[in-house]
Short mmCIF file of C-alpha atoms in Angstrom, two decimals:
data_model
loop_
_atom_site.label_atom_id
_atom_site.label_comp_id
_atom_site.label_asym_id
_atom_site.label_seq_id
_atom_site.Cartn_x
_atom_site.Cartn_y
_atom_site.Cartn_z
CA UNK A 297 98.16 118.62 146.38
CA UNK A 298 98.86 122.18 147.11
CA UNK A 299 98.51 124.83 144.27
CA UNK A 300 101.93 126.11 145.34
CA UNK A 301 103.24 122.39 144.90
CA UNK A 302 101.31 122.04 141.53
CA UNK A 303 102.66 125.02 140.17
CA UNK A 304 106.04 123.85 141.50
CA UNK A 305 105.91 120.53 139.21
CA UNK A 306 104.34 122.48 136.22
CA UNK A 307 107.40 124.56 136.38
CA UNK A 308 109.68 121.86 136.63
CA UNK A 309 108.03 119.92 133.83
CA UNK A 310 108.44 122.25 131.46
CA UNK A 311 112.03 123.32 132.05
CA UNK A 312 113.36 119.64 132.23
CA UNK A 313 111.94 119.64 128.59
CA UNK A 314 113.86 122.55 127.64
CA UNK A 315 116.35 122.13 129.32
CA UNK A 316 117.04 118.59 128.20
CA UNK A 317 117.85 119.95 124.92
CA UNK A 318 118.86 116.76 122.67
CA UNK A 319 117.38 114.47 124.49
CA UNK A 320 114.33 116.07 124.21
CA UNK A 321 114.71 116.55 120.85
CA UNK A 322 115.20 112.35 120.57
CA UNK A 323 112.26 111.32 122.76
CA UNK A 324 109.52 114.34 120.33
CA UNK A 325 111.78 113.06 116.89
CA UNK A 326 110.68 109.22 118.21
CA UNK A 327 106.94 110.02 119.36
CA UNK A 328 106.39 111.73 115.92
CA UNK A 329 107.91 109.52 113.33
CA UNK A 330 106.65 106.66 115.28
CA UNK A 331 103.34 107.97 115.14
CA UNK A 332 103.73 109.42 111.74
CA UNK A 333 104.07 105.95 110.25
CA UNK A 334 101.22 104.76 112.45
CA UNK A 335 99.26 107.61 111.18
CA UNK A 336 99.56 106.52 107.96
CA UNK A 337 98.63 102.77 108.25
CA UNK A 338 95.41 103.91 110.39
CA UNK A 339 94.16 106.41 107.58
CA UNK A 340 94.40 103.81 105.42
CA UNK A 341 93.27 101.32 107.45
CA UNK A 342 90.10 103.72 107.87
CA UNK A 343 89.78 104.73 104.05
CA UNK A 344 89.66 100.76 103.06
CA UNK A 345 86.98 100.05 105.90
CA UNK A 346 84.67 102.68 104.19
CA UNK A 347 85.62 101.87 100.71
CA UNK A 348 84.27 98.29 101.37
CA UNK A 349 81.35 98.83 102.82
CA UNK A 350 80.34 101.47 100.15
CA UNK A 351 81.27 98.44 97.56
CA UNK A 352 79.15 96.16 99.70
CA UNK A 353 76.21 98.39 99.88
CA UNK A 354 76.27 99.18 96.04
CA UNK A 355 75.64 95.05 95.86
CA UNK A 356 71.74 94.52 94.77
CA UNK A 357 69.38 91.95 93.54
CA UNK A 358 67.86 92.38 89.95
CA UNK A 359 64.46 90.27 89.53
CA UNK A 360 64.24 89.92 85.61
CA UNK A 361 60.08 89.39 85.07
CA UNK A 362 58.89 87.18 82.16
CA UNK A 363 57.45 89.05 78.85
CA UNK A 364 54.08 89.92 79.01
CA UNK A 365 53.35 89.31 82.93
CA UNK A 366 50.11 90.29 83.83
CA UNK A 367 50.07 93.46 86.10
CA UNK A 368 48.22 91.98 88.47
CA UNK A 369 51.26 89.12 88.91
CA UNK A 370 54.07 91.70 88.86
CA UNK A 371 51.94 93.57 91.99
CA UNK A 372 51.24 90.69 93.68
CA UNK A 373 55.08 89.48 92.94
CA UNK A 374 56.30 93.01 94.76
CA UNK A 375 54.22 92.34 97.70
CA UNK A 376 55.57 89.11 98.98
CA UNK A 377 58.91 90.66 98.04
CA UNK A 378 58.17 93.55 100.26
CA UNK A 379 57.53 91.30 103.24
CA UNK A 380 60.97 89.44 103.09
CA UNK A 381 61.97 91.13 106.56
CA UNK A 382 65.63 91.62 105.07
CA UNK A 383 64.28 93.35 102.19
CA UNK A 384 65.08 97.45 102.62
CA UNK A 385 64.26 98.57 99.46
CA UNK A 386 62.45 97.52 96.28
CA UNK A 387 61.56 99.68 92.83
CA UNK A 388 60.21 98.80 89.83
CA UNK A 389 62.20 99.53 86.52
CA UNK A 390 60.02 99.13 83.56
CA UNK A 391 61.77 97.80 80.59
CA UNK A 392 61.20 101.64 78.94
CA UNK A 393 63.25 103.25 82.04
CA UNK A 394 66.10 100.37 81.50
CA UNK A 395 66.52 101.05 78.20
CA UNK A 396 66.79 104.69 79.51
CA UNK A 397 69.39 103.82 81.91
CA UNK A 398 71.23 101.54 79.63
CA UNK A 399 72.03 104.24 77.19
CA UNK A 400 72.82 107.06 80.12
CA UNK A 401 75.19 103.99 80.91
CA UNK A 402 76.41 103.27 77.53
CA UNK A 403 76.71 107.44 76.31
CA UNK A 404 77.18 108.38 72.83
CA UNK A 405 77.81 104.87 71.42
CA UNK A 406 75.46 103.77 72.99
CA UNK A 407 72.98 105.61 71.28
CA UNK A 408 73.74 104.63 67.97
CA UNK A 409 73.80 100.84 69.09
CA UNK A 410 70.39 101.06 70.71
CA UNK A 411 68.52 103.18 68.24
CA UNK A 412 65.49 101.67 66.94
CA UNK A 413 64.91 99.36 70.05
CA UNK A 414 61.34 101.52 71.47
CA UNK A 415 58.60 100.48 71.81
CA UNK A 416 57.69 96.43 71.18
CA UNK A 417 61.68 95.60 69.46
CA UNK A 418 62.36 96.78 73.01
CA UNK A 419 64.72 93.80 74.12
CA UNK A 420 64.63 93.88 77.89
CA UNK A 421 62.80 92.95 80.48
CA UNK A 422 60.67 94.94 83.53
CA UNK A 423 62.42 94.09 86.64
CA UNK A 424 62.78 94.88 90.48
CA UNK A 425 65.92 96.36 91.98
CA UNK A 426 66.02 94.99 95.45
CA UNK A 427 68.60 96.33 98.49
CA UNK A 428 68.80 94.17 101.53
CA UNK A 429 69.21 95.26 105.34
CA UNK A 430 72.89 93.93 105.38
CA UNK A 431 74.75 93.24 101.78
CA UNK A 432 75.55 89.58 103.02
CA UNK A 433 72.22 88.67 103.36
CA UNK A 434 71.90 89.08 99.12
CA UNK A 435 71.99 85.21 98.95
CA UNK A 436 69.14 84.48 100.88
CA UNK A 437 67.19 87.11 100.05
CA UNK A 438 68.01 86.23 96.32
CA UNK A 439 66.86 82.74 97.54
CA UNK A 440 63.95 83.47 99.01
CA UNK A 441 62.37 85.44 96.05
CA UNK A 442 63.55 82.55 93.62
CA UNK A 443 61.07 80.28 95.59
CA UNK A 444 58.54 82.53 94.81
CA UNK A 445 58.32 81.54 91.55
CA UNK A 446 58.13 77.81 92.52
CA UNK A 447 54.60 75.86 91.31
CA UNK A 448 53.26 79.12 89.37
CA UNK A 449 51.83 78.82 86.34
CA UNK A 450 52.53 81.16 84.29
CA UNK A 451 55.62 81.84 86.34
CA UNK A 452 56.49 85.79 86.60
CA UNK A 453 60.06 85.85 87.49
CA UNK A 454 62.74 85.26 84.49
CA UNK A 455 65.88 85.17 86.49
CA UNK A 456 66.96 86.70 89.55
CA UNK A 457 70.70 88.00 89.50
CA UNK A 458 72.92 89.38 92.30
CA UNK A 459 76.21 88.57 90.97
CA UNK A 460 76.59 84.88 92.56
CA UNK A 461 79.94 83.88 92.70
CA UNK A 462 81.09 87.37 91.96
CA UNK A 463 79.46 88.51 95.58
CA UNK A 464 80.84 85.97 97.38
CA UNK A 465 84.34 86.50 96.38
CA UNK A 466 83.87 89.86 96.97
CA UNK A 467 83.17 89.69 100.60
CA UNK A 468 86.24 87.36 101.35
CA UNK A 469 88.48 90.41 99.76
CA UNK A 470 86.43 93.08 101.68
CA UNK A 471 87.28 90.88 104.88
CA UNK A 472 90.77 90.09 104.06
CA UNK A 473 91.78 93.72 103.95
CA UNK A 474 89.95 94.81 106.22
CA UNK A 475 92.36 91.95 108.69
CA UNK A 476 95.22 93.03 107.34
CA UNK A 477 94.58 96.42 108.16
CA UNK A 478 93.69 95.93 111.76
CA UNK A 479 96.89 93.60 111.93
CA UNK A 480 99.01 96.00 110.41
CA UNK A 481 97.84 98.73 112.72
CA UNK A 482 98.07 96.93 115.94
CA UNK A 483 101.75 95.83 115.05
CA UNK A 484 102.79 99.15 114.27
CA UNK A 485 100.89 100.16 117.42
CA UNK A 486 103.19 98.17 119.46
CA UNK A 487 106.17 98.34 118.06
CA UNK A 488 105.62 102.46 118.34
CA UNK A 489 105.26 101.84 122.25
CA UNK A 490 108.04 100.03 122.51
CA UNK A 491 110.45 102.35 120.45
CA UNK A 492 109.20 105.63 122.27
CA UNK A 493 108.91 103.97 125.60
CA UNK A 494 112.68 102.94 125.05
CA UNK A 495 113.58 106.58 123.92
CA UNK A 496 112.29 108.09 126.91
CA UNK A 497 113.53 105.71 129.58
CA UNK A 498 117.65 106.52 127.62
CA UNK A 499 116.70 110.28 128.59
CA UNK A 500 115.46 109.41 131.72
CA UNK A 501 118.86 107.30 132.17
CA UNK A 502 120.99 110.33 131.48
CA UNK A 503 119.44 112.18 134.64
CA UNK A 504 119.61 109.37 137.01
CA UNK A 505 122.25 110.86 139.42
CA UNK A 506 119.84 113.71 139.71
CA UNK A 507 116.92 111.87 141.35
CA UNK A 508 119.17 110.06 143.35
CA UNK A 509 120.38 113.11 145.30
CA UNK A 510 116.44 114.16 144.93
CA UNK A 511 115.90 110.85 147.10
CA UNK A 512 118.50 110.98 149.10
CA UNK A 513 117.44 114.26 150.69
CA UNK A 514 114.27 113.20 151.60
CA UNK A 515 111.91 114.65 148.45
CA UNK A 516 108.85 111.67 148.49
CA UNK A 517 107.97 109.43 145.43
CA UNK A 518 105.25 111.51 144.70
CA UNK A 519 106.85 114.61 144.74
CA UNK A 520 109.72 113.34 142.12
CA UNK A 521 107.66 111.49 139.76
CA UNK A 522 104.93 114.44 139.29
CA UNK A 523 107.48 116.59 137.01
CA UNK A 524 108.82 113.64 134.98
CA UNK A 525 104.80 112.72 134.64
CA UNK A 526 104.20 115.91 133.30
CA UNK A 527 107.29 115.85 130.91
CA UNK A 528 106.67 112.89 129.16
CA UNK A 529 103.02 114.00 128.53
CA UNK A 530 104.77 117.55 127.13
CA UNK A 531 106.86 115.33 124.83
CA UNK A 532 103.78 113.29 123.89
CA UNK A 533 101.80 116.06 123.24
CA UNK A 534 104.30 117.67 121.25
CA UNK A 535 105.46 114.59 119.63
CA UNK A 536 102.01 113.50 118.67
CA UNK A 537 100.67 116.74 117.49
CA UNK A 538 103.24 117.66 115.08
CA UNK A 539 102.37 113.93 112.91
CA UNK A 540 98.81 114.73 113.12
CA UNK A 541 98.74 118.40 111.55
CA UNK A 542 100.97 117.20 108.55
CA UNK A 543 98.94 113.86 108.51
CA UNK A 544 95.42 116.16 108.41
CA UNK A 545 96.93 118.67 106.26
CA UNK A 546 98.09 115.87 103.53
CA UNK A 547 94.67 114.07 103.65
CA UNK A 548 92.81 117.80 103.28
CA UNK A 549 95.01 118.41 100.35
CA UNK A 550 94.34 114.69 98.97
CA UNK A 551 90.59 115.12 98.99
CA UNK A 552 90.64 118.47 97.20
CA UNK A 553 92.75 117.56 94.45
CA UNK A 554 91.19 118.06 91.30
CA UNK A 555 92.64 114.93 89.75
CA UNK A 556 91.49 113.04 92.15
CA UNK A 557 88.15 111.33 90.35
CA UNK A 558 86.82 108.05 92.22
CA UNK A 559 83.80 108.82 91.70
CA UNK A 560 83.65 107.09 88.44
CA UNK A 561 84.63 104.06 90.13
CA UNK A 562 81.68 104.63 92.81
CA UNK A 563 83.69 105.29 95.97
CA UNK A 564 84.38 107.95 97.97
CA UNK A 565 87.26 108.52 100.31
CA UNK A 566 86.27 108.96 104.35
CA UNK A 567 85.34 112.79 104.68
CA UNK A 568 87.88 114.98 106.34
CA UNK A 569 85.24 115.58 109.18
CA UNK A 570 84.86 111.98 109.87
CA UNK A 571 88.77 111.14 109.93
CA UNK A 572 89.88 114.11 111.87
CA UNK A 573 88.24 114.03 115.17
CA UNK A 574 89.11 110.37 115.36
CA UNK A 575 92.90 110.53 114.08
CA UNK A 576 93.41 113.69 116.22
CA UNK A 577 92.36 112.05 120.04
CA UNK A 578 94.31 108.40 118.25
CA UNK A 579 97.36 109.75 117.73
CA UNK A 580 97.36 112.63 120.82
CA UNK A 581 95.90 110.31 122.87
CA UNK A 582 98.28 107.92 122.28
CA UNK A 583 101.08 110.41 122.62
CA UNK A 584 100.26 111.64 125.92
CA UNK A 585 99.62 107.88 127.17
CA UNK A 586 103.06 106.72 125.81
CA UNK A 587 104.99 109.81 127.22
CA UNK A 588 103.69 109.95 130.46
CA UNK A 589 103.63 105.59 130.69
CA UNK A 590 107.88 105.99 129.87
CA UNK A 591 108.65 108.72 132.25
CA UNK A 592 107.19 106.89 135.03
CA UNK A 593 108.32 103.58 134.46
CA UNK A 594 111.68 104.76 133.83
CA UNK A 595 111.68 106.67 137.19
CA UNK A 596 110.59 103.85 138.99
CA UNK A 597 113.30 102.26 138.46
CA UNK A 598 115.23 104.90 140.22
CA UNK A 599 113.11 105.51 143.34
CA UNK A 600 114.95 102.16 145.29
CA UNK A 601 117.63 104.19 146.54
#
């Protein structure tokens, strides 16, 4: 194509978006609140993807050891722990540091409830904190290290404890929503093609006596569809950005407000700098690809003159 040409359809591009005037305004007012609500469902699609995987990885295995295990038993214990190939991580927690922890855990209360428990009226046990490769392979891990404790005499391991039951049911939720989220997202997906697809072929429609006359006096295929290509990917562009700035701007403002706390629940929300580079080429991408898929197929129709 000729640069004279090119700059010829660029031209013609952009004025047939001003120049529409209402029907522009339809086809960017479609595009954006289509892609507003779609927005939406994929940020939180995103946001509960993360927030279950942080509450799978936060799953562990706690190896309660018997009173008074020999040393030599709890280090031989950690060593055929260590070589469990799922096993990631494993640390020691004396029952000193637990009672420690169990106060941090407990605060002010729990200071008065737990004084006078040092030394030998300490209550609880040493123990192993354990985290696995992959959070659903807790079970078998958990498993694995029970049979460790099978035909020893005097056995080291108390009870081992990963929240059976409680795990399980956990990972059903975690995969349920995450499901419904992808569901949700690809309806909305294509119900947003279909209703800005639709909106762009009615403004197409209104102009249909104009590339008749186009075709009638000889102008090619080519040369009529290249300025409806590149006005539907002006109103996607346009359409599209406009939903992702407020979208970006809302989540920014989300993560900085001050009343916003989760972290005493242990989750964080997806950092802006993770959700914007992929919600920005989403919803722009998809913008452009709608807008320039409805001009053309809506033209097409009008080239068998």
């Amino acid at each position: 194509m000729k640069i004279s040409t090119a700059s010829r359809h660029l031209r013609e591009g952009t004025k047939n978006v001003v120049r529409n005037g209402w029907m522009t305004f339809a086809s960017i007012s479609s595009i954006a609140i289509s892609l507003f609500i779609l927005g939406i469902f994929v940020l939180i699609t995103l946001n509960v993807n993360d927030v279950a995987t942080q509450i799978e990885q936060q799953v562990e295995i706690n190896v309660y050891l018997e009173v008074n295990t020999a040393q030599d038993q709890i280090t031989a214990l950690e060593t055929q722990i260590k070589a469990i190939p799922e096993v990631k991580t494993i640390k020691f927690v004396s029952k000193e540091e637990g009672l420690v922890y169990l106060r941090e855990k407990l605060g002010d209360s729990g200071k008065a409830l737990l004084d006078g428990f040092e030394g030998d009226n300490n209550p609880l046990n040493d123990a192993f904190t354990i985290e696995v490769d992959d959070p659903r392979n807790v079970a078998v891990v958990a498993d694995q290290i029970s049979a460790l404790n099978v035909g020893k005499d005097p056995k080291p391991i108390y009870k081992v404890n990963y929240g059976k039951g409680t795990v399980e049911a956990l990972f059903k939720v975690t995969k349920i929503a995450r499901w419904i989220g992808i569901g949700i997202v690809v309806l909305l997906s294509f119900t947003a093609v279909f209703l800005i697809a639709n909106t762009i072929k009615v403004t197409i429609l209104a102009r249909k006596r104009e590339i008749s006359i186009m075709k009638l006096v000889g102008a090619t295929n080519s040369f009529i569809r290249w300025p409806f290509f590149i006005e539907g990917a002006l109103l996607g562009l346009i359409g599209s950005a406009v939903p992702t700035a407020i979208i970006l701007a809302g989540y920014w403002k989300l993560l900085n407000l001050s009343s916003l706390n989760l972290n005493l629940l242990m989750i964080k929300l997806t950092p802006f700098e993770d959700i914007a580079p992929t919600m920005t080429v989403l919803l722009i991408g998809l913008g452009i690809v709608i807008g320039v898929w409805g001009s053309l197929i809506s033209v097409r129709k009008f080239l068998r003159v």
